[in-house]
Amino acid sequence: CLSLVAEFCCGFFVILILGNFWFLAVLYLLWLYLDWGTPCAGGRRSHWVRSWTVWKYFREYFPIHLIKTSDLNPNHNYLLGFHPHGVLVAGAFGNFCTDPTFKNLFPGLTPYLHIMPIWFGCPFFREYIMSAGMVSASKESVSYVLNNEGGGHASIIVIGGAEESLNAHPGSLTLNILKRKGFIKMALKHGAHLVPVFSFGENELFKQVANPKGSWLRNVQEKLQKIMGFALPLFHARGVFQYSFGLIPYRQPIHTVVGSPIPVKQNLNPTTEEIDQLHALYLQKLRKLFEEHKSNYGIPEHKSLIFE
């Protein structure tokens, strides 16, 4: 979905250049140059955009629910690890980039959804995603959000990243997390409390073409992902007036469960052992969160998370 909107925005920019409005394109390029660092400096959110009526219908389509299991004290900053990526990341967008669900459940906290920096290079599209509360996933950007002295900031990072979207098959519980420890280091450096988040139903929105590890398709997808920075899962779902084939996601409920915070004491120079220790604790809390809630959302008792 992001790529489709981005392509439309880029196409519109090309039309400006080739048409009689090239001077507008030049002015925008000047603005882009001057505003280049904004996605790494907290972005430029708009309450008006986040409150568009269309987002209410977007959340109700699936529907999307945000489940609170514990209070988050607004005097602290938090780093929320979102799992799984899925194809659409609908739970992350619906709950953290639209109002008023999050602020009603967690008053005093401002959510920032970190996404790949490449999206902020797309003309016009960057303005939209920043207005929704999205910022860059760069270290500089995460540090800016978590460095708020008065607390009240919540960085949301989709830990599995684009690579994990290639595992987004219905019923899949595989998370790419064992080698991803950068978010742990950032939490330690800034003393940001860690919060595991699991979005039940995220992988049920689309059917993806079979791409087991080692297959030619998976190899091609992984190579393209390394070159372009984002993955290209081959997926399908339903159409507008029929349910057999199309690109509209299935109407499957999404329940995004926000776990209890893991207190983190600031450590400007954490050792590898300290990072590994906190990473292991995070995995333990994430698994516990999943096990405690899986029966509520249709996950069989014998199924558990798989960490890769």
PDB file of C-alpha atoms in Angstrom:
ATOM      1  CA  CYS A   1       0.000   0.000   0.000  1.00  0.00           C
ATOM      2  CA  LEU A   2       2.783   2.419   0.864  1.00  0.00           C
ATOM      3  CA  SER A   3       4.542   1.660  -2.407  1.00  0.00           C
ATOM      4  CA  LEU A   4       1.371   2.273  -4.449  1.00  0.00           C
ATOM      5  CA  VAL A   5       0.798   5.697  -2.883  1.00  0.00           C
ATOM      6  CA  ALA A   6       4.496   6.507  -3.246  1.00  0.00           C
ATOM      7  CA  GLU A   7       4.386   5.614  -6.946  1.00  0.00           C
ATOM      8  CA  PHE A   8       1.381   7.889  -7.427  1.00  0.00           C
ATOM      9  CA  CYS A   9       3.178  10.786  -5.696  1.00  0.00           C
ATOM     10  CA  CYS A  10       6.335  10.252  -7.755  1.00  0.00           C
ATOM     11  CA  GLY A  11       4.238  10.100 -10.925  1.00  0.00           C
ATOM     12  CA  PHE A  12       2.567  13.383 -10.007  1.00  0.00           C
ATOM     13  CA  PHE A  13       5.990  14.951  -9.477  1.00  0.00           C
ATOM     14  CA  VAL A  14       7.126  13.783 -12.929  1.00  0.00           C
ATOM     15  CA  ILE A  15       3.989  15.315 -14.469  1.00  0.00           C
ATOM     16  CA  LEU A  16       4.884  18.647 -12.841  1.00  0.00           C
ATOM     17  CA  ILE A  17       8.386  18.490 -14.313  1.00  0.00           C
ATOM     18  CA  LEU A  18       7.254  17.562 -17.831  1.00  0.00           C
ATOM     19  CA  GLY A  19       4.212  19.840 -17.857  1.00  0.00           C
ATOM     20  CA  ASN A  20       3.782  23.582 -17.602  1.00  0.00           C
ATOM     21  CA  PHE A  21       4.273  23.541 -13.844  1.00  0.00           C
ATOM     22  CA  TRP A  22       7.971  22.725 -13.818  1.00  0.00           C
ATOM     23  CA  PHE A  23       8.619  25.814 -11.674  1.00  0.00           C
ATOM     24  CA  LEU A  24       6.512  24.219  -8.893  1.00  0.00           C
ATOM     25  CA  ALA A  25       8.705  21.132  -9.109  1.00  0.00           C
ATOM     26  CA  VAL A  26      11.817  23.317  -8.762  1.00  0.00           C
ATOM     27  CA  LEU A  27      10.344  25.076  -5.717  1.00  0.00           C
ATOM     28  CA  TYR A  28       9.487  21.724  -4.169  1.00  0.00           C
ATOM     29  CA  LEU A  29      13.033  20.422  -4.760  1.00  0.00           C
ATOM     30  CA  LEU A  30      14.335  23.494  -2.926  1.00  0.00           C
ATOM     31  CA  TRP A  31      11.926  22.754  -0.066  1.00  0.00           C
ATOM     32  CA  LEU A  32      13.043  19.106  -0.074  1.00  0.00           C
ATOM     33  CA  TYR A  33      16.656  20.191   0.263  1.00  0.00           C
ATOM     34  CA  LEU A  34      15.939  22.558   3.151  1.00  0.00           C
ATOM     35  CA  ASP A  35      13.606  20.097   4.909  1.00  0.00           C
ATOM     36  CA  TRP A  36      15.680  16.941   4.368  1.00  0.00           C
ATOM     37  CA  GLY A  37      16.521  16.385   8.026  1.00  0.00           C
ATOM     38  CA  THR A  38      12.963  16.672   9.406  1.00  0.00           C
ATOM     39  CA  PRO A  39      12.162  12.906   9.281  1.00  0.00           C
ATOM     40  CA  CYS A  40      15.109  12.380  11.656  1.00  0.00           C
ATOM     41  CA  ALA A  41      14.047  15.223  13.948  1.00  0.00           C
ATOM     42  CA  GLY A  42      10.604  14.126  15.092  1.00  0.00           C
ATOM     43  CA  GLY A  43       8.820  14.635  11.772  1.00  0.00           C
ATOM     44  CA  ARG A  44       5.889  16.992  11.352  1.00  0.00           C
ATOM     45  CA  ARG A  45       2.663  15.351  12.551  1.00  0.00           C
ATOM     46  CA  SER A  46      -0.770  16.772  11.874  1.00  0.00           C
ATOM     47  CA  HIS A  47      -3.691  16.093  14.198  1.00  0.00           C
ATOM     48  CA  TRP A  48      -5.993  16.976  11.299  1.00  0.00           C
ATOM     49  CA  VAL A  49      -4.530  14.268   9.028  1.00  0.00           C
ATOM     50  CA  ARG A  50      -4.428  11.687  11.824  1.00  0.00           C
ATOM     51  CA  SER A  51      -8.110  12.382  12.529  1.00  0.00           C
ATOM     52  CA  TRP A  52      -9.419  11.950   8.961  1.00  0.00           C
ATOM     53  CA  THR A  53     -12.732  10.071   8.929  1.00  0.00           C
ATOM     54  CA  VAL A  54     -11.293   7.596   6.413  1.00  0.00           C
ATOM     55  CA  TRP A  55      -9.049   6.157   9.128  1.00  0.00           C
ATOM     56  CA  LYS A  56     -12.109   5.319  11.228  1.00  0.00           C
ATOM     57  CA  TYR A  57     -13.445   3.242   8.327  1.00  0.00           C
ATOM     58  CA  PHE A  58      -9.975   1.745   7.790  1.00  0.00           C
ATOM     59  CA  ARG A  59      -9.858   0.521  11.408  1.00  0.00           C
ATOM     60  CA  GLU A  60     -13.435  -0.779  11.256  1.00  0.00           C
ATOM     61  CA  TYR A  61     -12.867  -2.689   8.001  1.00  0.00           C
ATOM     62  CA  PHE A  62     -10.786  -5.444   9.599  1.00  0.00           C
ATOM     63  CA  PRO A  63     -11.488  -4.351  12.447  1.00  0.00           C
ATOM     64  CA  ILE A  64      -8.334  -3.192  14.263  1.00  0.00           C
ATOM     65  CA  HIS A  65      -8.206  -3.184  18.067  1.00  0.00           C
ATOM     66  CA  LEU A  66      -5.551  -1.950  20.484  1.00  0.00           C
ATOM     67  CA  ILE A  67      -5.352  -3.980  23.701  1.00  0.00           C
ATOM     68  CA  LYS A  68      -3.786  -2.459  26.814  1.00  0.00           C
ATOM     69  CA  THR A  69      -2.344  -4.805  29.451  1.00  0.00           C
ATOM     70  CA  SER A  70      -0.519  -2.265  31.621  1.00  0.00           C
ATOM     71  CA  ASP A  71      -0.244   1.472  32.223  1.00  0.00           C
ATOM     72  CA  LEU A  72       2.667   3.335  30.629  1.00  0.00           C
ATOM     73  CA  ASN A  73       3.827   6.216  32.813  1.00  0.00           C
ATOM     74  CA  PRO A  74       4.135   9.332  30.601  1.00  0.00           C
ATOM     75  CA  ASN A  75       7.108  10.479  32.688  1.00  0.00           C
ATOM     76  CA  HIS A  76       9.224   7.884  30.853  1.00  0.00           C
ATOM     77  CA  ASN A  77      10.163   7.329  27.224  1.00  0.00           C
ATOM     78  CA  TYR A  78       9.405   3.935  25.691  1.00  0.00           C
ATOM     79  CA  LEU A  79      10.613   1.785  22.831  1.00  0.00           C
ATOM     80  CA  LEU A  80       7.800  -0.487  21.605  1.00  0.00           C
ATOM     81  CA  GLY A  81       8.871  -3.522  19.590  1.00  0.00           C
ATOM     82  CA  PHE A  82       6.101  -4.373  17.116  1.00  0.00           C
ATOM     83  CA  HIS A  83       5.641  -7.997  15.899  1.00  0.00           C
ATOM     84  CA  PRO A  84       5.046  -9.387  13.327  1.00  0.00           C
ATOM     85  CA  HIS A  85       5.669  -7.230  10.253  1.00  0.00           C
ATOM     86  CA  GLY A  86       3.062  -8.943   8.081  1.00  0.00           C
ATOM     87  CA  VAL A  87       2.558  -7.613   4.560  1.00  0.00           C
ATOM     88  CA  LEU A  88       0.641  -4.441   5.354  1.00  0.00           C
ATOM     89  CA  VAL A  89       1.703  -3.620   8.951  1.00  0.00           C
ATOM     90  CA  ALA A  90      -1.950  -2.615   9.346  1.00  0.00           C
ATOM     91  CA  GLY A  91      -1.989  -2.876  13.126  1.00  0.00           C
ATOM     92  CA  ALA A  92       0.962  -0.516  13.495  1.00  0.00           C
ATOM     93  CA  PHE A  93      -0.526   2.072  11.142  1.00  0.00           C
ATOM     94  CA  GLY A  94      -4.107   1.839  12.403  1.00  0.00           C
ATOM     95  CA  ASN A  95      -3.169   2.062  16.073  1.00  0.00           C
ATOM     96  CA  PHE A  96      -0.176   4.409  16.094  1.00  0.00           C
ATOM     97  CA  CYS A  97      -0.666   6.677  13.061  1.00  0.00           C
ATOM     98  CA  THR A  98      -4.335   7.570  13.506  1.00  0.00           C
ATOM     99  CA  ASP A  99      -6.215   9.212  16.359  1.00  0.00           C
ATOM    100  CA  PRO A 100      -7.653   8.766  18.930  1.00  0.00           C
ATOM    101  CA  THR A 101      -7.135   5.105  19.961  1.00  0.00           C
ATOM    102  CA  PHE A 102      -3.588   5.283  21.323  1.00  0.00           C
ATOM    103  CA  LYS A 103      -3.881   8.591  23.140  1.00  0.00           C
ATOM    104  CA  ASN A 104      -7.117   7.472  24.809  1.00  0.00           C
ATOM    105  CA  LEU A 105      -5.503   4.315  26.197  1.00  0.00           C
ATOM    106  CA  PHE A 106      -2.105   5.859  26.943  1.00  0.00           C
ATOM    107  CA  PRO A 107      -2.678   9.539  27.773  1.00  0.00           C
ATOM    108  CA  GLY A 108       0.415  11.725  27.822  1.00  0.00           C
ATOM    109  CA  LEU A 109       2.357   9.566  25.337  1.00  0.00           C
ATOM    110  CA  THR A 110       3.123  10.596  21.749  1.00  0.00           C
ATOM    111  CA  PRO A 111       3.719   7.634  19.384  1.00  0.00           C
ATOM    112  CA  TYR A 112       6.304   7.767  16.581  1.00  0.00           C
ATOM    113  CA  LEU A 113       6.259   4.923  14.051  1.00  0.00           C
ATOM    114  CA  HIS A 114       9.742   4.436  12.582  1.00  0.00           C
ATOM    115  CA  ILE A 115       9.873   3.307   8.944  1.00  0.00           C
ATOM    116  CA  MET A 116      12.651   2.854   6.378  1.00  0.00           C
ATOM    117  CA  PRO A 117      14.417   6.130   5.459  1.00  0.00           C
ATOM    118  CA  ILE A 118      13.966   5.406   1.734  1.00  0.00           C
ATOM    119  CA  TRP A 119      10.276   6.425   1.922  1.00  0.00           C
ATOM    120  CA  PHE A 120      11.201   9.985   2.908  1.00  0.00           C
ATOM    121  CA  GLY A 121      12.966  10.529  -0.395  1.00  0.00           C
ATOM    122  CA  CYS A 122       9.680  10.303  -2.316  1.00  0.00           C
ATOM    123  CA  PRO A 123       8.305  13.754  -3.283  1.00  0.00           C
ATOM    124  CA  PHE A 124       4.994  14.721  -1.639  1.00  0.00           C
ATOM    125  CA  PHE A 125       4.596  11.238  -0.164  1.00  0.00           C
ATOM    126  CA  ARG A 126       7.079  12.165   2.572  1.00  0.00           C
ATOM    127  CA  GLU A 127       4.843  15.035   3.651  1.00  0.00           C
ATOM    128  CA  TYR A 128       1.884  12.699   4.053  1.00  0.00           C
ATOM    129  CA  ILE A 129       3.669  10.007   6.068  1.00  0.00           C
ATOM    130  CA  MET A 130       5.240  12.607   8.364  1.00  0.00           C
ATOM    131  CA  SER A 131       1.835  14.189   8.961  1.00  0.00           C
ATOM    132  CA  ALA A 132       0.583  10.757  10.098  1.00  0.00           C
ATOM    133  CA  GLY A 133       3.343  10.552  12.715  1.00  0.00           C
ATOM    134  CA  MET A 134       5.889   8.418  10.856  1.00  0.00           C
ATOM    135  CA  VAL A 135       9.586   9.172  11.158  1.00  0.00           C
ATOM    136  CA  SER A 136      12.811   7.626   9.909  1.00  0.00           C
ATOM    137  CA  ALA A 137      14.083   4.359  11.371  1.00  0.00           C
ATOM    138  CA  SER A 138      17.663   5.672  11.400  1.00  0.00           C
ATOM    139  CA  LYS A 139      19.673   5.690  14.630  1.00  0.00           C
ATOM    140  CA  GLU A 140      19.640   9.493  14.570  1.00  0.00           C
ATOM    141  CA  SER A 141      15.845   9.539  14.404  1.00  0.00           C
ATOM    142  CA  VAL A 142      15.320   6.990  17.182  1.00  0.00           C
ATOM    143  CA  SER A 143      17.782   8.886  19.377  1.00  0.00           C
ATOM    144  CA  TYR A 144      15.918  12.145  18.755  1.00  0.00           C
ATOM    145  CA  VAL A 145      12.613  10.638  19.875  1.00  0.00           C
ATOM    146  CA  LEU A 146      13.994   8.829  22.921  1.00  0.00           C
ATOM    147  CA  ASN A 147      16.105  11.794  24.040  1.00  0.00           C
ATOM    148  CA  ASN A 148      13.070  13.734  25.277  1.00  0.00           C
ATOM    149  CA  GLU A 149      14.025  14.811  28.795  1.00  0.00           C
ATOM    150  CA  GLY A 150      10.488  15.095  30.096  1.00  0.00           C
ATOM    151  CA  GLY A 151       9.471  11.647  28.864  1.00  0.00           C
ATOM    152  CA  GLY A 152       6.177  11.071  27.065  1.00  0.00           C
ATOM    153  CA  HIS A 153       7.634   9.752  23.787  1.00  0.00           C
ATOM    154  CA  ALA A 154       7.062   6.253  22.409  1.00  0.00           C
ATOM    155  CA  SER A 155       9.186   4.932  19.542  1.00  0.00           C
ATOM    156  CA  ILE A 156       7.474   2.098  17.680  1.00  0.00           C
ATOM    157  CA  ILE A 157       9.866  -0.100  15.692  1.00  0.00           C
ATOM    158  CA  VAL A 158       8.783  -3.062  13.569  1.00  0.00           C
ATOM    159  CA  ILE A 159      11.648  -5.266  14.707  1.00  0.00           C
ATOM    160  CA  GLY A 160      11.480  -7.912  11.968  1.00  0.00           C
ATOM    161  CA  GLY A 161      11.711  -5.280   9.231  1.00  0.00           C
ATOM    162  CA  ALA A 162      11.156  -5.860   5.540  1.00  0.00           C
ATOM    163  CA  GLU A 163      12.829  -9.267   5.689  1.00  0.00           C
ATOM    164  CA  GLU A 164      10.105 -10.577   7.978  1.00  0.00           C
ATOM    165  CA  SER A 165       7.366  -9.719   5.455  1.00  0.00           C
ATOM    166  CA  LEU A 166       8.611 -12.651   3.356  1.00  0.00           C
ATOM    167  CA  ASN A 167       7.411 -14.941   6.175  1.00  0.00           C
ATOM    168  CA  ALA A 168       3.960 -13.338   6.274  1.00  0.00           C
ATOM    169  CA  HIS A 169       1.859 -16.394   5.471  1.00  0.00           C
ATOM    170  CA  PRO A 170      -1.464 -17.112   7.214  1.00  0.00           C
ATOM    171  CA  GLY A 171      -0.725 -19.041  10.387  1.00  0.00           C
ATOM    172  CA  SER A 172       2.973 -18.153  10.380  1.00  0.00           C
ATOM    173  CA  LEU A 173       4.487 -17.370  13.784  1.00  0.00           C
ATOM    174  CA  THR A 174       8.103 -16.936  12.674  1.00  0.00           C
ATOM    175  CA  LEU A 175       9.810 -13.728  13.815  1.00  0.00           C
ATOM    176  CA  ASN A 176      13.152 -12.391  12.583  1.00  0.00           C
ATOM    177  CA  ILE A 177      14.602 -11.229  15.886  1.00  0.00           C
ATOM    178  CA  LEU A 178      17.546 -13.327  17.127  1.00  0.00           C
ATOM    179  CA  LYS A 179      20.148 -11.174  15.326  1.00  0.00           C
ATOM    180  CA  ARG A 180      18.286  -7.879  15.734  1.00  0.00           C
ATOM    181  CA  LYS A 181      19.747  -6.226  18.800  1.00  0.00           C
ATOM    182  CA  GLY A 182      20.155  -2.620  17.673  1.00  0.00           C
ATOM    183  CA  PHE A 183      16.888  -1.617  19.323  1.00  0.00           C
ATOM    184  CA  ILE A 184      18.114  -3.093  22.598  1.00  0.00           C
ATOM    185  CA  LYS A 185      21.279  -0.986  22.429  1.00  0.00           C
ATOM    186  CA  MET A 186      19.228   2.153  21.711  1.00  0.00           C
ATOM    187  CA  ALA A 187      16.957   1.455  24.682  1.00  0.00           C
ATOM    188  CA  LEU A 188      19.975   1.071  26.973  1.00  0.00           C
ATOM    189  CA  LYS A 189      21.700   4.203  25.713  1.00  0.00           C
ATOM    190  CA  HIS A 190      18.634   6.332  26.359  1.00  0.00           C
ATOM    191  CA  GLY A 191      17.169   4.503  29.348  1.00  0.00           C
ATOM    192  CA  ALA A 192      13.952   3.924  27.393  1.00  0.00           C
ATOM    193  CA  HIS A 193      11.690   1.235  28.826  1.00  0.00           C
ATOM    194  CA  LEU A 194      11.120  -1.679  26.440  1.00  0.00           C
ATOM    195  CA  VAL A 195       7.587  -2.794  25.627  1.00  0.00           C
ATOM    196  CA  PRO A 196       6.839  -5.933  23.546  1.00  0.00           C
ATOM    197  CA  VAL A 197       3.827  -5.620  21.220  1.00  0.00           C
ATOM    198  CA  PHE A 198       2.233  -8.534  19.373  1.00  0.00           C
ATOM    199  CA  SER A 199      -0.382  -7.961  16.675  1.00  0.00           C
ATOM    200  CA  PHE A 200      -2.595 -11.040  16.372  1.00  0.00           C
ATOM    201  CA  GLY A 201      -4.079 -11.425  12.884  1.00  0.00           C
ATOM    202  CA  GLU A 202      -1.382  -9.400  11.088  1.00  0.00           C
ATOM    203  CA  ASN A 203      -0.311 -12.360   8.930  1.00  0.00           C
ATOM    204  CA  GLU A 204      -3.876 -13.336   8.000  1.00  0.00           C
ATOM    205  CA  LEU A 205      -4.636 -10.354   5.745  1.00  0.00           C
ATOM    206  CA  PHE A 206      -3.066 -11.758   2.568  1.00  0.00           C
ATOM    207  CA  LYS A 207      -2.078 -15.051   0.988  1.00  0.00           C
ATOM    208  CA  GLN A 208       1.485 -15.099  -0.230  1.00  0.00           C
ATOM    209  CA  VAL A 209       2.974 -17.210  -3.016  1.00  0.00           C
ATOM    210  CA  ALA A 210       4.906 -20.112  -1.499  1.00  0.00           C
ATOM    211  CA  ASN A 211       8.519 -18.999  -0.956  1.00  0.00           C
ATOM    212  CA  PRO A 212      10.212 -21.408   1.461  1.00  0.00           C
ATOM    213  CA  LYS A 213      13.814 -20.649   2.375  1.00  0.00           C
ATOM    214  CA  GLY A 214      16.172 -22.005  -0.256  1.00  0.00           C
ATOM    215  CA  SER A 215      13.630 -21.752  -3.082  1.00  0.00           C
ATOM    216  CA  TRP A 216      14.516 -19.757  -6.186  1.00  0.00           C
ATOM    217  CA  LEU A 217      11.768 -17.227  -5.441  1.00  0.00           C
ATOM    218  CA  ARG A 218      12.980 -16.630  -1.894  1.00  0.00           C
ATOM    219  CA  ASN A 219      16.568 -16.240  -3.110  1.00  0.00           C
ATOM    220  CA  VAL A 220      15.489 -13.632  -5.667  1.00  0.00           C
ATOM    221  CA  GLN A 221      13.364 -11.783  -3.084  1.00  0.00           C
ATOM    222  CA  GLU A 222      16.211 -11.686  -0.575  1.00  0.00           C
ATOM    223  CA  LYS A 223      18.688 -10.400  -3.172  1.00  0.00           C
ATOM    224  CA  LEU A 224      16.271  -7.685  -4.279  1.00  0.00           C
ATOM    225  CA  GLN A 225      15.650  -6.744  -0.660  1.00  0.00           C
ATOM    226  CA  LYS A 226      19.376  -6.238  -0.081  1.00  0.00           C
ATOM    227  CA  ILE A 227      19.666  -4.094  -3.223  1.00  0.00           C
ATOM    228  CA  MET A 228      16.533  -1.942  -2.817  1.00  0.00           C
ATOM    229  CA  GLY A 229      16.197  -1.895   0.956  1.00  0.00           C
ATOM    230  CA  PHE A 230      12.624  -3.226   0.992  1.00  0.00           C
ATOM    231  CA  ALA A 231      11.094  -6.630   0.311  1.00  0.00           C
ATOM    232  CA  LEU A 232       8.742  -7.619  -2.505  1.00  0.00           C
ATOM    233  CA  PRO A 233       6.381 -10.329  -1.230  1.00  0.00           C
ATOM    234  CA  LEU A 234       4.110 -11.754  -3.940  1.00  0.00           C
ATOM    235  CA  PHE A 235       0.685 -11.668  -2.334  1.00  0.00           C
ATOM    236  CA  HIS A 236      -3.014 -11.589  -3.138  1.00  0.00           C
ATOM    237  CA  ALA A 237      -6.301 -11.426  -1.253  1.00  0.00           C
ATOM    238  CA  ARG A 238      -9.810 -10.377  -2.352  1.00  0.00           C
ATOM    239  CA  GLY A 239     -11.288  -8.027  -4.914  1.00  0.00           C
ATOM    240  CA  VAL A 240     -13.825  -5.229  -4.568  1.00  0.00           C
ATOM    241  CA  PHE A 241     -16.915  -7.236  -5.545  1.00  0.00           C
ATOM    242  CA  GLN A 242     -15.624 -10.802  -5.221  1.00  0.00           C
ATOM    243  CA  TYR A 243     -13.563 -12.778  -2.722  1.00  0.00           C
ATOM    244  CA  SER A 244     -11.582 -14.971  -5.106  1.00  0.00           C
ATOM    245  CA  PHE A 245      -8.665 -12.749  -6.113  1.00  0.00           C
ATOM    246  CA  GLY A 246      -7.457  -9.174  -5.697  1.00  0.00           C
ATOM    247  CA  LEU A 247      -5.164  -6.919  -3.685  1.00  0.00           C
ATOM    248  CA  ILE A 248      -7.639  -5.750  -1.064  1.00  0.00           C
ATOM    249  CA  PRO A 249      -6.800  -7.360   2.307  1.00  0.00           C
ATOM    250  CA  TYR A 250      -9.172  -9.904   3.767  1.00  0.00           C
ATOM    251  CA  ARG A 251     -11.484  -8.727   6.545  1.00  0.00           C
ATOM    252  CA  GLN A 252      -9.687 -10.435   9.397  1.00  0.00           C
ATOM    253  CA  PRO A 253      -9.681  -8.909  12.897  1.00  0.00           C
ATOM    254  CA  ILE A 254      -6.389  -7.519  14.166  1.00  0.00           C
ATOM    255  CA  HIS A 255      -5.762  -7.346  17.908  1.00  0.00           C
ATOM    256  CA  THR A 256      -2.579  -5.439  18.748  1.00  0.00           C
ATOM    257  CA  VAL A 257      -1.661  -6.303  22.331  1.00  0.00           C
ATOM    258  CA  VAL A 258       0.679  -3.902  24.154  1.00  0.00           C
ATOM    259  CA  GLY A 259       2.609  -5.701  26.884  1.00  0.00           C
ATOM    260  CA  SER A 260       3.992  -4.523  30.203  1.00  0.00           C
ATOM    261  CA  PRO A 261       7.103  -2.333  30.180  1.00  0.00           C
ATOM    262  CA  ILE A 262      10.549  -3.731  30.939  1.00  0.00           C
ATOM    263  CA  PRO A 263      12.377  -1.097  33.055  1.00  0.00           C
ATOM    264  CA  VAL A 264      15.705  -0.106  31.502  1.00  0.00           C
ATOM    265  CA  LYS A 265      18.399   1.864  33.310  1.00  0.00           C
ATOM    266  CA  GLN A 266      20.389   4.247  31.121  1.00  0.00           C
ATOM    267  CA  ASN A 267      23.787   2.918  30.070  1.00  0.00           C
ATOM    268  CA  LEU A 268      25.673   5.077  27.566  1.00  0.00           C
ATOM    269  CA  ASN A 269      28.218   2.357  26.789  1.00  0.00           C
ATOM    270  CA  PRO A 270      26.548  -1.044  27.178  1.00  0.00           C
ATOM    271  CA  THR A 271      28.704  -4.114  26.777  1.00  0.00           C
ATOM    272  CA  THR A 272      27.848  -6.975  24.430  1.00  0.00           C
ATOM    273  CA  GLU A 273      26.895  -9.092  27.438  1.00  0.00           C
ATOM    274  CA  GLU A 274      24.549  -6.443  28.788  1.00  0.00           C
ATOM    275  CA  ILE A 275      22.870  -6.126  25.389  1.00  0.00           C
ATOM    276  CA  ASP A 276      22.542  -9.904  25.089  1.00  0.00           C
ATOM    277  CA  GLN A 277      21.124 -10.165  28.605  1.00  0.00           C
ATOM    278  CA  LEU A 278      18.428  -7.541  27.973  1.00  0.00           C
ATOM    279  CA  HIS A 279      17.694  -9.055  24.547  1.00  0.00           C
ATOM    280  CA  ALA A 280      17.104 -12.456  26.161  1.00  0.00           C
ATOM    281  CA  LEU A 281      14.781 -10.864  28.728  1.00  0.00           C
ATOM    282  CA  TYR A 282      12.869  -9.113  25.943  1.00  0.00           C
ATOM    283  CA  LEU A 283      12.407 -12.415  24.074  1.00  0.00           C
ATOM    284  CA  GLN A 284      11.169 -14.011  27.293  1.00  0.00           C
ATOM    285  CA  LYS A 285       8.604 -11.234  27.868  1.00  0.00           C
ATOM    286  CA  LEU A 286       7.487 -11.306  24.223  1.00  0.00           C
ATOM    287  CA  ARG A 287       6.918 -15.060  24.352  1.00  0.00           C
ATOM    288  CA  LYS A 288       5.045 -14.712  27.641  1.00  0.00           C
ATOM    289  CA  LEU A 289       2.815 -11.993  26.147  1.00  0.00           C
ATOM    290  CA  PHE A 290       2.000 -14.236  23.187  1.00  0.00           C
ATOM    291  CA  GLU A 291       1.289 -17.311  25.319  1.00  0.00           C
ATOM    292  CA  GLU A 292      -0.992 -15.403  27.686  1.00  0.00           C
ATOM    293  CA  HIS A 293      -3.192 -14.024  24.897  1.00  0.00           C
ATOM    294  CA  LYS A 294      -3.036 -16.525  22.025  1.00  0.00           C
ATOM    295  CA  SER A 295      -6.120 -18.470  23.129  1.00  0.00           C
ATOM    296  CA  ASN A 296      -8.175 -15.266  22.966  1.00  0.00           C
ATOM    297  CA  TYR A 297      -7.428 -14.818  19.270  1.00  0.00           C
ATOM    298  CA  GLY A 298      -7.751 -18.257  17.745  1.00  0.00           C
ATOM    299  CA  ILE A 299      -4.186 -19.549  18.077  1.00  0.00           C
ATOM    300  CA  PRO A 300      -4.120 -23.310  18.877  1.00  0.00           C
ATOM    301  CA  GLU A 301      -2.632 -24.210  22.241  1.00  0.00           C
ATOM    302  CA  HIS A 302       0.174 -26.299  20.687  1.00  0.00           C
ATOM    303  CA  LYS A 303       1.467 -23.395  18.554  1.00  0.00           C
ATOM    304  CA  SER A 304       4.238 -21.103  19.784  1.00  0.00           C
ATOM    305  CA  LEU A 305       6.470 -18.339  18.437  1.00  0.00           C
ATOM    306  CA  ILE A 306       9.509 -19.296  16.389  1.00  0.00           C
ATOM    307  CA  PHE A 307      12.517 -16.960  16.749  1.00  0.00           C
ATOM    308  CA  GLU A 308      14.996 -16.804  13.867  1.00  0.00           C
TER     309      GLU A 308
END
